[in-house]
Amino acid sequence: MKRVSTAILILSFAYLFNFLVGQDEQLLISEKKTELSKVVQSRLLQDSRVSRKDESTVDEFSLKLQELPTFSEVQNLSNEDVHHTPDLVKRAGVVIGEVHQSAQVRPVLRPSALKFFTQCAEDDETIHSIRALCLKKVISLIAEWKLSSPISLSKIPPRVFTLASKI
């Protein structure tokens, strides 16, 4: 009888131990699932922020086209302003540099940047020197970034091609 009681007691402890260990395993599994879920949610949130940031940067590229100097703006400059490089031309250089740098750092922006440079090169309102710089960017970046960009050569006057070839 004592052996039976001891056996039952041992079995009871074994059962209780397995039950508790099983509970611990279930608890650990549950905790791991919760941690994993938090990590996944965090990454999804980061991805959505990056995506929104990329979209806003693309929109900024479109807005930056409007910052480039036009013929009418240059014609309104004073004699003193045109004696040196006008500020609006310097600012255009900064804009072009910012777009290029953004795309260099974040490759996902490269198609949008290439589109910006293409539109700049084709824009008949933008002054020739800036258009030439944009055309040069299009030509060099297509090769560097291994992207294609449809460009309408008929929209680019010979003077812009000549200037671009000298850059």
Coordinates of C-alpha atoms in Angstrom, one line a residue:
M1 CA 0.0 0.0 0.0
K2 CA 2.9 2.3 0.9
R3 CA 4.4 1.6 -2.6
V4 CA 1.1 2.4 -4.3
S5 CA 0.8 5.7 -2.3
T6 CA 4.4 6.6 -3.1
A7 CA 3.8 5.8 -6.8
I8 CA 0.6 7.9 -6.8
L9 CA 2.4 10.7 -5.0
I10 CA 5.3 10.5 -7.5
L11 CA 2.9 10.4 -10.4
S12 CA 1.0 13.3 -9.0
F13 CA 4.1 15.4 -8.6
A14 CA 5.2 14.4 -12.1
Y15 CA 1.8 15.4 -13.5
L16 CA 1.9 18.6 -11.5
F17 CA 5.4 19.3 -12.7
N18 CA 4.5 18.7 -16.3
F19 CA 1.4 20.8 -15.9
L20 CA 3.4 23.7 -14.4
V21 CA 6.2 23.4 -17.0
G22 CA 3.6 23.2 -19.7
Q23 CA 2.0 26.4 -18.3
D24 CA 5.4 28.1 -18.2
E25 CA 6.0 27.0 -21.8
Q26 CA 2.6 28.3 -22.9
L27 CA 3.3 31.6 -21.0
L28 CA 6.7 31.9 -22.7
I29 CA 5.2 31.2 -26.1
S30 CA 2.5 33.7 -25.4
E31 CA 5.1 36.3 -24.3
K32 CA 7.2 35.6 -27.4
K33 CA 4.2 36.1 -29.7
T34 CA 3.4 39.4 -28.0
E35 CA 7.0 40.6 -28.4
L36 CA 7.1 39.5 -32.0
S37 CA 3.8 41.2 -32.6
K38 CA 5.2 44.5 -31.1
V39 CA 8.3 44.2 -33.3
V40 CA 6.2 43.7 -36.4
Q41 CA 3.9 46.6 -35.5
S42 CA 6.9 48.8 -34.9
R43 CA 8.4 47.9 -38.2
L44 CA 5.2 48.4 -40.0
L45 CA 4.9 51.8 -38.4
Q46 CA 8.4 52.7 -39.4
D47 CA 7.8 51.5 -43.0
S48 CA 4.6 53.6 -43.2
R49 CA 6.5 56.7 -41.9
V50 CA 9.3 56.1 -44.5
S51 CA 6.8 55.6 -47.2
R52 CA 5.0 58.8 -46.3
K53 CA 8.3 60.6 -46.1
D54 CA 9.3 59.3 -49.5
E55 CA 5.9 60.5 -50.9
S56 CA 6.4 63.9 -49.3
T57 CA 9.9 64.2 -50.8
V58 CA 8.6 63.3 -54.2
D59 CA 6.0 66.0 -53.8
E60 CA 8.7 68.4 -52.7
F61 CA 10.6 67.6 -55.9
S62 CA 7.6 68.8 -57.9
L63 CA 7.4 71.9 -55.9
K64 CA 11.2 72.5 -56.3
L65 CA 10.6 72.8 -60.1
Q66 CA 8.8 76.1 -59.3
E67 CA 11.8 77.4 -57.5
L68 CA 13.9 77.4 -60.7
P69 CA 14.5 80.8 -62.3
T70 CA 12.5 81.7 -65.4
F71 CA 13.3 84.0 -68.2
S72 CA 10.8 86.6 -66.9
E73 CA 12.4 86.6 -63.5
V74 CA 15.9 87.1 -65.0
Q75 CA 14.6 89.9 -67.3
N76 CA 13.4 91.8 -64.2
L77 CA 16.8 91.8 -62.6
S78 CA 18.7 95.1 -62.2
N79 CA 22.0 95.8 -64.0
E80 CA 23.8 95.4 -60.6
D81 CA 22.1 92.0 -60.1
V82 CA 23.3 90.6 -63.4
H83 CA 26.9 91.9 -63.0
H84 CA 27.5 88.9 -60.8
T85 CA 25.8 85.5 -60.6
P86 CA 22.2 86.4 -59.5
D87 CA 20.9 84.9 -56.2
L88 CA 18.0 83.2 -58.0
V89 CA 20.6 81.3 -60.1
K90 CA 22.6 80.4 -57.0
R91 CA 19.4 79.2 -55.3
A92 CA 18.6 77.0 -58.4
G93 CA 22.0 75.4 -58.0
V94 CA 21.2 74.6 -54.3
V95 CA 17.8 73.1 -55.3
I96 CA 19.4 70.9 -58.0
G97 CA 22.1 69.8 -55.5
E98 CA 19.5 69.0 -52.8
V99 CA 17.4 66.9 -55.2
H100 CA 20.5 65.0 -56.4
Q101 CA 21.8 64.5 -52.8
S102 CA 18.4 63.2 -51.6
A103 CA 18.3 60.6 -54.4
Q104 CA 21.9 59.6 -53.8
V105 CA 21.2 59.0 -50.1
R106 CA 17.8 57.3 -50.6
P107 CA 17.8 55.3 -53.8
V108 CA 14.0 54.9 -53.7
L109 CA 13.8 58.6 -54.7
R110 CA 16.0 58.2 -57.8
P111 CA 13.1 57.8 -60.3
S112 CA 11.5 60.9 -58.9
A113 CA 14.7 62.9 -59.0
L114 CA 15.4 61.8 -62.6
K115 CA 11.8 62.9 -63.5
F116 CA 12.6 66.3 -61.8
F117 CA 15.8 66.7 -63.9
T118 CA 14.0 65.7 -67.1
Q119 CA 11.1 68.1 -66.5
C120 CA 13.6 70.9 -65.7
A121 CA 15.6 70.2 -68.9
E122 CA 12.4 70.3 -71.0
D123 CA 10.8 73.3 -69.3
D124 CA 10.9 76.2 -71.8
E125 CA 10.3 78.8 -69.1
T126 CA 13.4 77.9 -67.1
I127 CA 16.6 79.7 -68.1
H128 CA 19.0 77.9 -70.5
S129 CA 21.9 77.6 -68.0
I130 CA 19.8 75.8 -65.5
R131 CA 18.1 73.6 -68.2
A132 CA 21.6 72.7 -69.4
L133 CA 22.6 71.6 -65.9
C134 CA 19.5 69.5 -65.6
L135 CA 20.1 67.9 -69.0
K136 CA 23.7 67.1 -68.0
K137 CA 22.3 65.5 -64.8
V138 CA 19.8 63.4 -66.8
I139 CA 22.5 62.1 -69.1
S140 CA 24.9 61.3 -66.3
L141 CA 22.4 59.9 -63.8
I142 CA 20.7 57.5 -66.3
A143 CA 24.1 55.8 -66.6
E144 CA 25.0 56.0 -63.0
W145 CA 21.7 54.9 -61.5
K146 CA 20.9 52.5 -64.4
L147 CA 17.5 54.0 -64.9
S148 CA 15.7 55.2 -68.0
S149 CA 13.8 58.4 -68.4
P150 CA 11.8 59.4 -71.4
I151 CA 13.0 62.8 -72.5
S152 CA 11.6 64.8 -75.4
L153 CA 14.6 66.1 -77.3
S154 CA 12.4 68.3 -79.4
K155 CA 11.6 70.3 -76.3
I156 CA 15.3 71.1 -75.8
P157 CA 16.8 73.9 -77.9
P158 CA 20.3 73.6 -79.4
R159 CA 21.7 76.2 -77.1
V160 CA 20.8 74.0 -74.1
F161 CA 22.6 71.1 -75.7
T162 CA 25.6 73.2 -76.4
L163 CA 25.7 74.5 -72.8
A164 CA 25.3 71.0 -71.4
S165 CA 28.2 69.7 -73.5
K166 CA 30.4 72.3 -71.9
I167 CA 29.6 71.4 -68.3

